[in-house]
Amino acid sequence: MNKDIATPVRTKEILKKYGFSFKKSLGQNFLIDTNILNRIVDFAGLSAESGAIEIGPGIGALTEQLAKNSKKVTAFEIDQRLLPILADTLSPYNNVNIIHEDILKADVKQVIGEEFQGIEDLMVVANLPYYVTTPIILKLLSENLPIRGIVCMLQKEVAERISAQPGTKEYGSLSIAIQYYTTAETVMVVPKTVFMPQPNVDSAVIRLIRRETPPVEVKDEEFLFQITRASFAQRRKTILNNLTSQLQDGKSKKEQILQALELAGVDPGRRGETLSIEEFGRLSDALLPHFK
Ligand code: SAM
């Protein structure tokens, strides 16, 4: 049996054999540390009956560990040059399927229906391309896919924003957008040395587990996210000032905004970063009749 793909020696061998050169624009930083990969797989809590969806398999470092620890792996890879390499490196595994597609354009729900029939536990596990981490995560969560959750590597700074709690400087509209769908934790900070080539930023792994029901029931989800984005537009401003300056006709509707804040039990002098998701939910429902 071959050595694991994710060692510096084997990775260099594979790159050399195929004359592969990294494309920075595609966020290609491959993992070369099997211990880190095993920890990522552990965080996903897979069983021999689970399915795994991977985004960006690269030369197969994580794919290989997922193949060993689950029933089936389906991976989306945008870079055509990697397809023959993956066919070679993953040839020992008969439970892997690579789809040559941009994850942002893919019909993931349909792919799940085709690829994972009879599989009940499904996780997304990935070392994400850093130029598109947020759009990928938001796409997977907002499409209401039948997945238990997502475990992925991304920029440490984004991981901290995603898992931030109210009252911290990292807490913002991204924390709320993601925590509306999931419980979010940063589970591991990762040194640059485990990648080839090393990225310019620090990295971390997050675990997002889908909630059965959202933490707050709102009349209009899109409006909730619009209100949170508006509330954080200028972090130093009060929620009242942000809402009046960001919402359409906000200035002329100041009285209605004040009424809505009162109805939601939110002091107009507070800053967005102090509000919980539940408070944003109440506020969004109270503002809705005035703005939609
Ligand atoms: N999983 C491999 C590893 O850990 O060594 C590679 C991870 S690398 C950070 C990101 C991978 O995502 C690259 O293989 C890149 O080509 C691929 N990728 C970039 N943008 C993508 C997209 N929009 N859809 C699918 N794959 C993409």
PDB file of C-alpha atoms and ligand atoms in Angstrom:
ATOM      1  CA  MET A   1       0.000   0.000   0.000  1.00  0.00           C
ATOM      2  CA  ASN A   2       1.223   3.495  -0.867  1.00  0.00           C
ATOM      3  CA  LYS A   3       2.174   6.060   1.739  1.00  0.00           C
ATOM      4  CA  ASP A   4      -0.530   8.606   2.552  1.00  0.00           C
ATOM      5  CA  ILE A   5      -0.869  11.389  -0.034  1.00  0.00           C
ATOM      6  CA  ALA A   6      -0.559  14.067   2.666  1.00  0.00           C
ATOM      7  CA  THR A   7       3.142  13.793   3.387  1.00  0.00           C
ATOM      8  CA  PRO A   8       5.659  16.321   2.071  1.00  0.00           C
ATOM      9  CA  VAL A   9       7.608  13.607   0.214  1.00  0.00           C
ATOM     10  CA  ARG A  10       4.631  11.978  -1.506  1.00  0.00           C
ATOM     11  CA  THR A  11       3.002  15.344  -2.328  1.00  0.00           C
ATOM     12  CA  LYS A  12       6.214  16.572  -3.973  1.00  0.00           C
ATOM     13  CA  GLU A  13       6.491  13.291  -5.912  1.00  0.00           C
ATOM     14  CA  ILE A  14       2.941  13.645  -7.226  1.00  0.00           C
ATOM     15  CA  LEU A  15       3.391  17.304  -8.185  1.00  0.00           C
ATOM     16  CA  LYS A  16       6.620  16.480  -9.994  1.00  0.00           C
ATOM     17  CA  LYS A  17       5.226  13.445 -11.807  1.00  0.00           C
ATOM     18  CA  TYR A  18       2.457  15.582 -13.310  1.00  0.00           C
ATOM     19  CA  GLY A  19       4.382  18.855 -13.616  1.00  0.00           C
ATOM     20  CA  PHE A  20       1.617  20.508 -11.573  1.00  0.00           C
ATOM     21  CA  SER A  21       1.974  24.201 -10.692  1.00  0.00           C
ATOM     22  CA  PHE A  22      -0.235  25.783  -8.021  1.00  0.00           C
ATOM     23  CA  LYS A  23      -2.807  28.373  -9.032  1.00  0.00           C
ATOM     24  CA  LYS A  24      -2.988  31.012  -6.352  1.00  0.00           C
ATOM     25  CA  SER A  25      -6.214  32.340  -7.873  1.00  0.00           C
ATOM     26  CA  LEU A  26      -7.903  29.001  -7.051  1.00  0.00           C
ATOM     27  CA  GLY A  27      -6.770  29.026  -3.421  1.00  0.00           C
ATOM     28  CA  GLN A  28      -4.553  25.980  -3.907  1.00  0.00           C
ATOM     29  CA  ASN A  29      -2.802  25.293  -0.609  1.00  0.00           C
ATOM     30  CA  PHE A  30      -2.578  21.538  -0.131  1.00  0.00           C
ATOM     31  CA  LEU A  31      -2.394  19.833   3.251  1.00  0.00           C
ATOM     32  CA  ILE A  32       0.754  17.813   3.872  1.00  0.00           C
ATOM     33  CA  ASP A  33       0.119  16.651   7.444  1.00  0.00           C
ATOM     34  CA  THR A  34      -1.799  13.448   8.101  1.00  0.00           C
ATOM     35  CA  ASN A  35      -2.310  14.246  11.813  1.00  0.00           C
ATOM     36  CA  ILE A  36      -4.206  17.424  10.978  1.00  0.00           C
ATOM     37  CA  LEU A  37      -6.280  15.550   8.407  1.00  0.00           C
ATOM     38  CA  ASN A  38      -7.156  12.848  10.910  1.00  0.00           C
ATOM     39  CA  ARG A  39      -8.266  15.474  13.395  1.00  0.00           C
ATOM     40  CA  ILE A  40     -10.468  17.147  10.770  1.00  0.00           C
ATOM     41  CA  VAL A  41     -12.053  13.783   9.979  1.00  0.00           C
ATOM     42  CA  ASP A  42     -12.567  13.114  13.735  1.00  0.00           C
ATOM     43  CA  PHE A  43     -14.320  16.473  14.163  1.00  0.00           C
ATOM     44  CA  ALA A  44     -16.774  15.443  11.441  1.00  0.00           C
ATOM     45  CA  GLY A  45     -17.847  12.427  13.537  1.00  0.00           C
ATOM     46  CA  LEU A  46     -18.200  10.114  10.534  1.00  0.00           C
ATOM     47  CA  SER A  47     -19.121   6.451  10.738  1.00  0.00           C
ATOM     48  CA  ALA A  48     -18.698   3.648   8.225  1.00  0.00           C
ATOM     49  CA  GLU A  49     -22.273   4.404   7.128  1.00  0.00           C
ATOM     50  CA  SER A  50     -21.767   8.172   6.606  1.00  0.00           C
ATOM     51  CA  GLY A  51     -21.425  10.052   3.359  1.00  0.00           C
ATOM     52  CA  ALA A  52     -18.954  12.907   2.849  1.00  0.00           C
ATOM     53  CA  ILE A  53     -19.083  15.787   0.400  1.00  0.00           C
ATOM     54  CA  GLU A  54     -15.748  17.473  -0.220  1.00  0.00           C
ATOM     55  CA  ILE A  55     -15.090  20.782  -1.924  1.00  0.00           C
ATOM     56  CA  GLY A  56     -11.765  21.093  -3.700  1.00  0.00           C
ATOM     57  CA  PRO A  57      -9.995  17.733  -3.296  1.00  0.00           C
ATOM     58  CA  GLY A  58      -6.704  19.043  -4.769  1.00  0.00           C
ATOM     59  CA  ILE A  59      -4.507  15.947  -5.173  1.00  0.00           C
ATOM     60  CA  GLY A  60      -6.664  13.969  -2.758  1.00  0.00           C
ATOM     61  CA  ALA A  61      -5.022  14.477   0.662  1.00  0.00           C
ATOM     62  CA  LEU A  62      -8.289  14.843   2.606  1.00  0.00           C
ATOM     63  CA  THR A  63     -10.328  12.766   0.144  1.00  0.00           C
ATOM     64  CA  GLU A  64      -8.168   9.751   0.960  1.00  0.00           C
ATOM     65  CA  GLN A  65      -8.788  10.025   4.710  1.00  0.00           C
ATOM     66  CA  LEU A  66     -12.514  10.553   4.091  1.00  0.00           C
ATOM     67  CA  ALA A  67     -12.594   7.479   1.833  1.00  0.00           C
ATOM     68  CA  LYS A  68     -11.067   5.414   4.630  1.00  0.00           C
ATOM     69  CA  ASN A  69     -13.537   6.688   7.221  1.00  0.00           C
ATOM     70  CA  SER A  70     -16.891   6.811   5.450  1.00  0.00           C
ATOM     71  CA  LYS A  71     -19.094   4.874   3.084  1.00  0.00           C
ATOM     72  CA  LYS A  72     -18.845   7.249   0.159  1.00  0.00           C
ATOM     73  CA  VAL A  73     -17.105  10.510  -0.795  1.00  0.00           C
ATOM     74  CA  THR A  74     -18.214  12.864  -3.552  1.00  0.00           C
ATOM     75  CA  ALA A  75     -15.890  15.775  -4.245  1.00  0.00           C
ATOM     76  CA  PHE A  76     -16.303  18.904  -6.395  1.00  0.00           C
ATOM     77  CA  GLU A  77     -13.117  20.132  -8.069  1.00  0.00           C
ATOM     78  CA  ILE A  78     -12.973  23.145 -10.394  1.00  0.00           C
ATOM     79  CA  ASP A  79      -9.450  22.633 -11.776  1.00  0.00           C
ATOM     80  CA  GLN A  80      -9.465  20.219 -14.696  1.00  0.00           C
ATOM     81  CA  ARG A  81      -5.683  19.641 -14.410  1.00  0.00           C
ATOM     82  CA  LEU A  82      -6.301  17.816 -11.124  1.00  0.00           C
ATOM     83  CA  LEU A  83      -8.661  15.202 -12.569  1.00  0.00           C
ATOM     84  CA  PRO A  84      -6.044  12.793 -14.003  1.00  0.00           C
ATOM     85  CA  ILE A  85      -3.960  13.224 -10.846  1.00  0.00           C
ATOM     86  CA  LEU A  86      -6.925  12.347  -8.618  1.00  0.00           C
ATOM     87  CA  ALA A  87      -7.767   9.335 -10.797  1.00  0.00           C
ATOM     88  CA  ASP A  88      -4.243   8.102 -10.087  1.00  0.00           C
ATOM     89  CA  THR A  89      -3.815   9.006  -6.385  1.00  0.00           C
ATOM     90  CA  LEU A  90      -7.279   7.781  -5.389  1.00  0.00           C
ATOM     91  CA  SER A  91      -7.224   4.603  -7.487  1.00  0.00           C
ATOM     92  CA  PRO A  92      -6.965   2.395  -4.349  1.00  0.00           C
ATOM     93  CA  TYR A  93     -10.407   3.621  -3.219  1.00  0.00           C
ATOM     94  CA  ASN A  94     -13.607   2.499  -4.896  1.00  0.00           C
ATOM     95  CA  ASN A  95     -15.929   4.715  -2.853  1.00  0.00           C
ATOM     96  CA  VAL A  96     -14.889   8.109  -4.273  1.00  0.00           C
ATOM     97  CA  ASN A  97     -16.485  10.124  -7.062  1.00  0.00           C
ATOM     98  CA  ILE A  98     -15.004  13.379  -8.363  1.00  0.00           C
ATOM     99  CA  ILE A  99     -17.275  15.904 -10.045  1.00  0.00           C
ATOM    100  CA  HIS A 100     -15.570  18.495 -12.227  1.00  0.00           C
ATOM    101  CA  GLU A 101     -17.619  21.555 -11.312  1.00  0.00           C
ATOM    102  CA  ASP A 102     -17.478  24.940  -9.611  1.00  0.00           C
ATOM    103  CA  ILE A 103     -19.224  24.344  -6.282  1.00  0.00           C
ATOM    104  CA  LEU A 104     -20.849  27.776  -6.508  1.00  0.00           C
ATOM    105  CA  LYS A 105     -22.576  26.781  -9.754  1.00  0.00           C
ATOM    106  CA  ALA A 106     -23.397  23.193  -8.821  1.00  0.00           C
ATOM    107  CA  ASP A 107     -26.878  21.900  -8.063  1.00  0.00           C
ATOM    108  CA  VAL A 108     -25.750  20.301  -4.818  1.00  0.00           C
ATOM    109  CA  LYS A 109     -29.209  19.104  -3.816  1.00  0.00           C
ATOM    110  CA  GLN A 110     -29.547  17.156  -7.035  1.00  0.00           C
ATOM    111  CA  VAL A 111     -26.042  15.711  -6.706  1.00  0.00           C
ATOM    112  CA  ILE A 112     -26.855  14.563  -3.152  1.00  0.00           C
ATOM    113  CA  GLY A 113     -30.010  12.858  -4.436  1.00  0.00           C
ATOM    114  CA  GLU A 114     -28.014  11.020  -7.091  1.00  0.00           C
ATOM    115  CA  GLU A 115     -24.883  10.192  -5.107  1.00  0.00           C
ATOM    116  CA  PHE A 116     -26.042   9.386  -1.588  1.00  0.00           C
ATOM    117  CA  GLN A 117     -29.162   7.264  -1.920  1.00  0.00           C
ATOM    118  CA  GLY A 118     -29.755   5.265   1.242  1.00  0.00           C
ATOM    119  CA  ILE A 119     -27.165   7.244   3.223  1.00  0.00           C
ATOM    120  CA  GLU A 120     -28.678   9.007   6.204  1.00  0.00           C
ATOM    121  CA  ASP A 121     -25.720  10.807   7.731  1.00  0.00           C
ATOM    122  CA  LEU A 122     -24.100  13.325   5.422  1.00  0.00           C
ATOM    123  CA  MET A 123     -21.325  15.807   6.256  1.00  0.00           C
ATOM    124  CA  VAL A 124     -19.495  18.390   4.190  1.00  0.00           C
ATOM    125  CA  VAL A 125     -15.771  18.212   4.974  1.00  0.00           C
ATOM    126  CA  ALA A 126     -13.266  20.476   3.239  1.00  0.00           C
ATOM    127  CA  ASN A 127     -10.087  22.485   3.214  1.00  0.00           C
ATOM    128  CA  LEU A 128     -11.760  25.398   1.464  1.00  0.00           C
ATOM    129  CA  PRO A 129     -10.252  27.658  -1.209  1.00  0.00           C
ATOM    130  CA  TYR A 130      -9.810  30.845   0.840  1.00  0.00           C
ATOM    131  CA  TYR A 131     -10.913  33.284  -1.891  1.00  0.00           C
ATOM    132  CA  VAL A 132     -14.505  31.996  -1.655  1.00  0.00           C
ATOM    133  CA  THR A 133     -15.001  30.556   1.842  1.00  0.00           C
ATOM    134  CA  THR A 134     -17.992  32.694   2.837  1.00  0.00           C
ATOM    135  CA  PRO A 135     -20.011  32.314  -0.402  1.00  0.00           C
ATOM    136  CA  ILE A 136     -19.492  28.537  -0.300  1.00  0.00           C
ATOM    137  CA  ILE A 137     -20.620  28.174   3.331  1.00  0.00           C
ATOM    138  CA  LEU A 138     -23.609  30.473   2.874  1.00  0.00           C
ATOM    139  CA  LYS A 139     -24.657  28.626  -0.286  1.00  0.00           C
ATOM    140  CA  LEU A 140     -24.520  25.224   1.433  1.00  0.00           C
ATOM    141  CA  LEU A 141     -26.498  26.462   4.437  1.00  0.00           C
ATOM    142  CA  SER A 142     -29.136  28.543   2.680  1.00  0.00           C
ATOM    143  CA  GLU A 143     -30.003  25.794   0.167  1.00  0.00           C
ATOM    144  CA  ASN A 144     -31.405  23.702   2.991  1.00  0.00           C
ATOM    145  CA  LEU A 145     -29.491  20.567   2.028  1.00  0.00           C
ATOM    146  CA  PRO A 146     -29.982  17.285   3.863  1.00  0.00           C
ATOM    147  CA  ILE A 147     -26.597  17.514   5.631  1.00  0.00           C
ATOM    148  CA  ARG A 148     -25.764  17.166   9.341  1.00  0.00           C
ATOM    149  CA  GLY A 149     -23.180  19.884   9.126  1.00  0.00           C
ATOM    150  CA  ILE A 150     -19.901  21.235   7.785  1.00  0.00           C
ATOM    151  CA  VAL A 151     -16.357  20.815   9.102  1.00  0.00           C
ATOM    152  CA  CYS A 152     -13.914  22.957   7.179  1.00  0.00           C
ATOM    153  CA  MET A 153     -10.564  24.685   7.168  1.00  0.00           C
ATOM    154  CA  LEU A 154     -10.612  28.407   6.416  1.00  0.00           C
ATOM    155  CA  GLN A 155      -8.888  31.669   7.369  1.00  0.00           C
ATOM    156  CA  LYS A 156      -8.593  31.960  11.161  1.00  0.00           C
ATOM    157  CA  GLU A 157     -10.001  35.485  11.078  1.00  0.00           C
ATOM    158  CA  VAL A 158     -13.139  34.313   9.218  1.00  0.00           C
ATOM    159  CA  ALA A 159     -13.488  31.315  11.567  1.00  0.00           C
ATOM    160  CA  GLU A 160     -13.463  33.702  14.528  1.00  0.00           C
ATOM    161  CA  ARG A 161     -16.112  35.918  12.957  1.00  0.00           C
ATOM    162  CA  ILE A 162     -18.325  32.940  12.156  1.00  0.00           C
ATOM    163  CA  SER A 163     -18.244  31.505  15.680  1.00  0.00           C
ATOM    164  CA  ALA A 164     -18.249  34.844  17.560  1.00  0.00           C
ATOM    165  CA  GLN A 165     -20.660  35.591  20.414  1.00  0.00           C
ATOM    166  CA  PRO A 166     -22.455  38.919  21.054  1.00  0.00           C
ATOM    167  CA  GLY A 167     -20.370  41.592  22.751  1.00  0.00           C
ATOM    168  CA  THR A 168     -17.094  40.671  21.021  1.00  0.00           C
ATOM    169  CA  LYS A 169     -15.412  42.627  18.257  1.00  0.00           C
ATOM    170  CA  GLU A 170     -15.579  39.638  15.894  1.00  0.00           C
ATOM    171  CA  TYR A 171     -19.388  39.375  16.217  1.00  0.00           C
ATOM    172  CA  GLY A 172     -21.238  40.677  13.170  1.00  0.00           C
ATOM    173  CA  SER A 173     -23.697  39.932  10.379  1.00  0.00           C
ATOM    174  CA  LEU A 174     -21.647  36.889   9.276  1.00  0.00           C
ATOM    175  CA  SER A 175     -21.853  35.356  12.778  1.00  0.00           C
ATOM    176  CA  ILE A 176     -25.612  35.796  12.687  1.00  0.00           C
ATOM    177  CA  ALA A 177     -26.097  34.528   9.129  1.00  0.00           C
ATOM    178  CA  ILE A 178     -24.252  31.309   9.997  1.00  0.00           C
ATOM    179  CA  GLN A 179     -25.467  30.826  13.563  1.00  0.00           C
ATOM    180  CA  TYR A 180     -29.037  31.218  12.350  1.00  0.00           C
ATOM    181  CA  TYR A 181     -28.624  27.872  10.555  1.00  0.00           C
ATOM    182  CA  THR A 182     -26.040  26.133  12.761  1.00  0.00           C
ATOM    183  CA  THR A 183     -24.264  25.948  16.074  1.00  0.00           C
ATOM    184  CA  ALA A 184     -20.769  27.154  15.225  1.00  0.00           C
ATOM    185  CA  GLU A 185     -17.451  26.444  16.929  1.00  0.00           C
ATOM    186  CA  THR A 186     -13.815  27.059  16.048  1.00  0.00           C
ATOM    187  CA  VAL A 187     -12.355  23.669  16.955  1.00  0.00           C
ATOM    188  CA  MET A 188      -8.694  23.968  15.957  1.00  0.00           C
ATOM    189  CA  VAL A 189      -6.161  26.630  14.999  1.00  0.00           C
ATOM    190  CA  VAL A 190      -3.711  25.364  12.420  1.00  0.00           C
ATOM    191  CA  PRO A 191      -0.117  26.490  11.714  1.00  0.00           C
ATOM    192  CA  LYS A 192       0.893  27.578   8.201  1.00  0.00           C
ATOM    193  CA  THR A 193       3.545  24.841   8.081  1.00  0.00           C
ATOM    194  CA  VAL A 194       1.007  22.083   7.351  1.00  0.00           C
ATOM    195  CA  PHE A 195       0.281  23.493   3.873  1.00  0.00           C
ATOM    196  CA  MET A 196       2.131  23.444   0.577  1.00  0.00           C
ATOM    197  CA  PRO A 197       2.574  26.226  -0.435  1.00  0.00           C
ATOM    198  CA  GLN A 198       2.064  28.013   2.892  1.00  0.00           C
ATOM    199  CA  PRO A 199      -0.832  30.513   2.808  1.00  0.00           C
ATOM    200  CA  ASN A 200      -0.292  34.157   3.774  1.00  0.00           C
ATOM    201  CA  VAL A 201      -2.902  34.037   6.536  1.00  0.00           C
ATOM    202  CA  ASP A 202      -3.434  31.903   9.640  1.00  0.00           C
ATOM    203  CA  SER A 203      -5.924  29.054   9.409  1.00  0.00           C
ATOM    204  CA  ALA A 204      -8.491  27.350  11.609  1.00  0.00           C
ATOM    205  CA  VAL A 205     -11.056  24.570  11.444  1.00  0.00           C
ATOM    206  CA  ILE A 206     -14.692  25.242  12.237  1.00  0.00           C
ATOM    207  CA  ARG A 207     -17.505  22.827  12.948  1.00  0.00           C
ATOM    208  CA  LEU A 208     -21.035  23.874  11.996  1.00  0.00           C
ATOM    209  CA  ILE A 209     -23.868  21.577  13.046  1.00  0.00           C
ATOM    210  CA  ARG A 210     -27.265  22.324  11.503  1.00  0.00           C
ATOM    211  CA  ARG A 211     -29.972  23.347  13.927  1.00  0.00           C
ATOM    212  CA  GLU A 212     -33.254  21.450  13.743  1.00  0.00           C
ATOM    213  CA  THR A 213     -35.076  24.745  14.126  1.00  0.00           C
ATOM    214  CA  PRO A 214     -33.667  28.271  13.896  1.00  0.00           C
ATOM    215  CA  PRO A 215     -32.889  30.037  17.210  1.00  0.00           C
ATOM    216  CA  VAL A 216     -35.610  32.546  16.433  1.00  0.00           C
ATOM    217  CA  GLU A 217     -38.672  32.308  14.222  1.00  0.00           C
ATOM    218  CA  VAL A 218     -38.999  35.251  11.852  1.00  0.00           C
ATOM    219  CA  LYS A 219     -41.551  36.216   9.246  1.00  0.00           C
ATOM    220  CA  ASP A 220     -38.920  36.898   6.569  1.00  0.00           C
ATOM    221  CA  GLU A 221     -35.392  35.418   6.749  1.00  0.00           C
ATOM    222  CA  GLU A 222     -33.978  37.614   3.988  1.00  0.00           C
ATOM    223  CA  PHE A 223     -35.208  40.708   5.827  1.00  0.00           C
ATOM    224  CA  LEU A 224     -33.569  39.512   9.081  1.00  0.00           C
ATOM    225  CA  PHE A 225     -30.213  39.318   7.265  1.00  0.00           C
ATOM    226  CA  GLN A 226     -30.807  42.732   5.682  1.00  0.00           C
ATOM    227  CA  ILE A 227     -31.473  44.234   9.122  1.00  0.00           C
ATOM    228  CA  THR A 228     -28.366  42.652  10.651  1.00  0.00           C
ATOM    229  CA  ARG A 229     -26.167  43.888   7.798  1.00  0.00           C
ATOM    230  CA  ALA A 230     -27.616  47.392   8.200  1.00  0.00           C
ATOM    231  CA  SER A 231     -27.086  47.298  11.984  1.00  0.00           C
ATOM    232  CA  PHE A 232     -23.358  46.575  11.587  1.00  0.00           C
ATOM    233  CA  ALA A 233     -22.738  48.972   8.675  1.00  0.00           C
ATOM    234  CA  GLN A 234     -20.748  51.283  10.934  1.00  0.00           C
ATOM    235  CA  ARG A 235     -19.797  49.408  14.057  1.00  0.00           C
ATOM    236  CA  ARG A 236     -19.284  52.485  16.202  1.00  0.00           C
ATOM    237  CA  LYS A 237     -22.721  53.889  15.458  1.00  0.00           C
ATOM    238  CA  THR A 238     -25.821  53.086  17.505  1.00  0.00           C
ATOM    239  CA  ILE A 239     -28.391  50.709  16.110  1.00  0.00           C
ATOM    240  CA  LEU A 240     -30.789  53.638  15.590  1.00  0.00           C
ATOM    241  CA  ASN A 241     -28.239  55.608  13.560  1.00  0.00           C
ATOM    242  CA  ASN A 242     -27.295  52.610  11.448  1.00  0.00           C
ATOM    243  CA  LEU A 243     -30.911  51.723  10.703  1.00  0.00           C
ATOM    244  CA  THR A 244     -31.916  55.278   9.797  1.00  0.00           C
ATOM    245  CA  SER A 245     -28.922  55.734   7.511  1.00  0.00           C
ATOM    246  CA  GLN A 246     -28.934  52.252   5.907  1.00  0.00           C
ATOM    247  CA  LEU A 247     -32.589  51.365   5.365  1.00  0.00           C
ATOM    248  CA  GLN A 248     -34.425  52.787   2.391  1.00  0.00           C
ATOM    249  CA  ASP A 249     -36.161  56.040   3.457  1.00  0.00           C
ATOM    250  CA  GLY A 250     -34.759  55.331   6.932  1.00  0.00           C
ATOM    251  CA  LYS A 251     -34.338  59.003   7.778  1.00  0.00           C
ATOM    252  CA  SER A 252     -37.960  59.872   7.072  1.00  0.00           C
ATOM    253  CA  LYS A 253     -39.109  56.720   8.890  1.00  0.00           C
ATOM    254  CA  LYS A 254     -37.172  57.428  12.093  1.00  0.00           C
ATOM    255  CA  GLU A 255     -40.371  57.414  14.182  1.00  0.00           C
ATOM    256  CA  GLN A 256     -41.394  53.979  12.881  1.00  0.00           C
ATOM    257  CA  ILE A 257     -37.865  52.660  13.540  1.00  0.00           C
ATOM    258  CA  LEU A 258     -38.037  53.958  17.124  1.00  0.00           C
ATOM    259  CA  GLN A 259     -41.430  52.296  17.578  1.00  0.00           C
ATOM    260  CA  ALA A 260     -40.095  48.991  16.228  1.00  0.00           C
ATOM    261  CA  LEU A 261     -37.080  49.152  18.559  1.00  0.00           C
ATOM    262  CA  GLU A 262     -39.407  49.720  21.487  1.00  0.00           C
ATOM    263  CA  LEU A 263     -41.685  46.869  20.439  1.00  0.00           C
ATOM    264  CA  ALA A 264     -38.656  44.564  20.198  1.00  0.00           C
ATOM    265  CA  GLY A 265     -37.382  45.714  23.604  1.00  0.00           C
ATOM    266  CA  VAL A 266     -34.124  47.083  22.188  1.00  0.00           C
ATOM    267  CA  ASP A 267     -32.693  50.368  23.472  1.00  0.00           C
ATOM    268  CA  PRO A 268     -32.020  52.646  20.432  1.00  0.00           C
ATOM    269  CA  GLY A 269     -28.662  53.662  21.949  1.00  0.00           C
ATOM    270  CA  ARG A 270     -27.233  50.131  21.845  1.00  0.00           C
ATOM    271  CA  ARG A 271     -24.743  49.000  19.219  1.00  0.00           C
ATOM    272  CA  GLY A 272     -25.453  46.096  16.867  1.00  0.00           C
ATOM    273  CA  GLU A 273     -22.667  44.014  18.376  1.00  0.00           C
ATOM    274  CA  THR A 274     -24.557  43.726  21.688  1.00  0.00           C
ATOM    275  CA  LEU A 275     -27.736  42.225  20.208  1.00  0.00           C
ATOM    276  CA  SER A 276     -28.411  38.478  20.279  1.00  0.00           C
ATOM    277  CA  ILE A 277     -29.920  36.665  17.271  1.00  0.00           C
ATOM    278  CA  GLU A 278     -33.217  36.500  19.186  1.00  0.00           C
ATOM    279  CA  GLU A 279     -33.217  40.301  19.573  1.00  0.00           C
ATOM    280  CA  PHE A 280     -32.418  40.792  15.890  1.00  0.00           C
ATOM    281  CA  GLY A 281     -35.287  38.417  15.095  1.00  0.00           C
ATOM    282  CA  ARG A 282     -37.784  40.414  17.153  1.00  0.00           C
ATOM    283  CA  LEU A 283     -36.496  43.666  15.683  1.00  0.00           C
ATOM    284  CA  SER A 284     -36.713  42.368  12.130  1.00  0.00           C
ATOM    285  CA  ASP A 285     -40.350  41.295  12.604  1.00  0.00           C
ATOM    286  CA  ALA A 286     -41.185  44.671  14.189  1.00  0.00           C
ATOM    287  CA  LEU A 287     -39.591  46.606  11.299  1.00  0.00           C
ATOM    288  CA  LEU A 288     -41.015  44.422   8.536  1.00  0.00           C
ATOM    289  CA  PRO A 289     -44.442  46.128   8.162  1.00  0.00           C
ATOM    290  CA  HIS A 290     -42.731  49.531   7.748  1.00  0.00           C
ATOM    291  CA  PHE A 291     -40.240  48.460   5.078  1.00  0.00           C
ATOM    292  CA  LYS A 292     -41.852  45.680   3.026  1.00  0.00           C
TER     293      LYS A 292
HETATM  294  N1  SAM B   1      -8.349  19.308  -0.271  1.00  0.00           N
HETATM  295  C1  SAM B   1      -7.008  19.585  -0.746  1.00  0.00           C
HETATM  296  C2  SAM B   1      -6.058  19.568   0.416  1.00  0.00           C
HETATM  297  O1  SAM B   1      -6.522  19.772   1.547  1.00  0.00           O
HETATM  298  O2  SAM B   1      -4.859  19.370   0.204  1.00  0.00           O
HETATM  299  C3  SAM B   1      -6.916  20.922  -1.501  1.00  0.00           C
HETATM  300  C4  SAM B   1      -7.459  22.129  -0.777  1.00  0.00           C
HETATM  301  S1  SAM B   1      -7.098  23.665  -1.560  1.00  0.00           S
HETATM  302  C5  SAM B   1      -7.110  24.747  -0.164  1.00  0.00           C
HETATM  303  C6  SAM B   1      -8.611  24.165  -2.348  1.00  0.00           C
HETATM  304  C7  SAM B   1      -9.064  23.314  -3.549  1.00  0.00           C
HETATM  305  O3  SAM B   1     -10.314  23.838  -4.021  1.00  0.00           O
HETATM  306  C8  SAM B   1      -8.138  23.324  -4.752  1.00  0.00           C
HETATM  307  O4  SAM B   1      -7.986  22.013  -5.225  1.00  0.00           O
HETATM  308  C9  SAM B   1      -8.867  24.195  -5.804  1.00  0.00           C
HETATM  309  O5  SAM B   1      -8.560  23.849  -7.131  1.00  0.00           O
HETATM  310  C10 SAM B   1     -10.317  23.894  -5.454  1.00  0.00           C
HETATM  311  N2  SAM B   1     -11.295  24.947  -5.812  1.00  0.00           N
HETATM  312  C11 SAM B   1     -11.093  26.284  -5.879  1.00  0.00           C
HETATM  313  N3  SAM B   1     -12.229  26.944  -6.175  1.00  0.00           N
HETATM  314  C12 SAM B   1     -13.191  25.983  -6.314  1.00  0.00           C
HETATM  315  C13 SAM B   1     -14.585  26.029  -6.655  1.00  0.00           C
HETATM  316  N4  SAM B   1     -15.210  27.205  -6.864  1.00  0.00           N
HETATM  317  N5  SAM B   1     -15.272  24.863  -6.741  1.00  0.00           N
HETATM  318  C14 SAM B   1     -14.639  23.678  -6.513  1.00  0.00           C
HETATM  319  N6  SAM B   1     -13.322  23.574  -6.185  1.00  0.00           N
HETATM  320  C15 SAM B   1     -12.605  24.707  -6.097  1.00  0.00           C
END
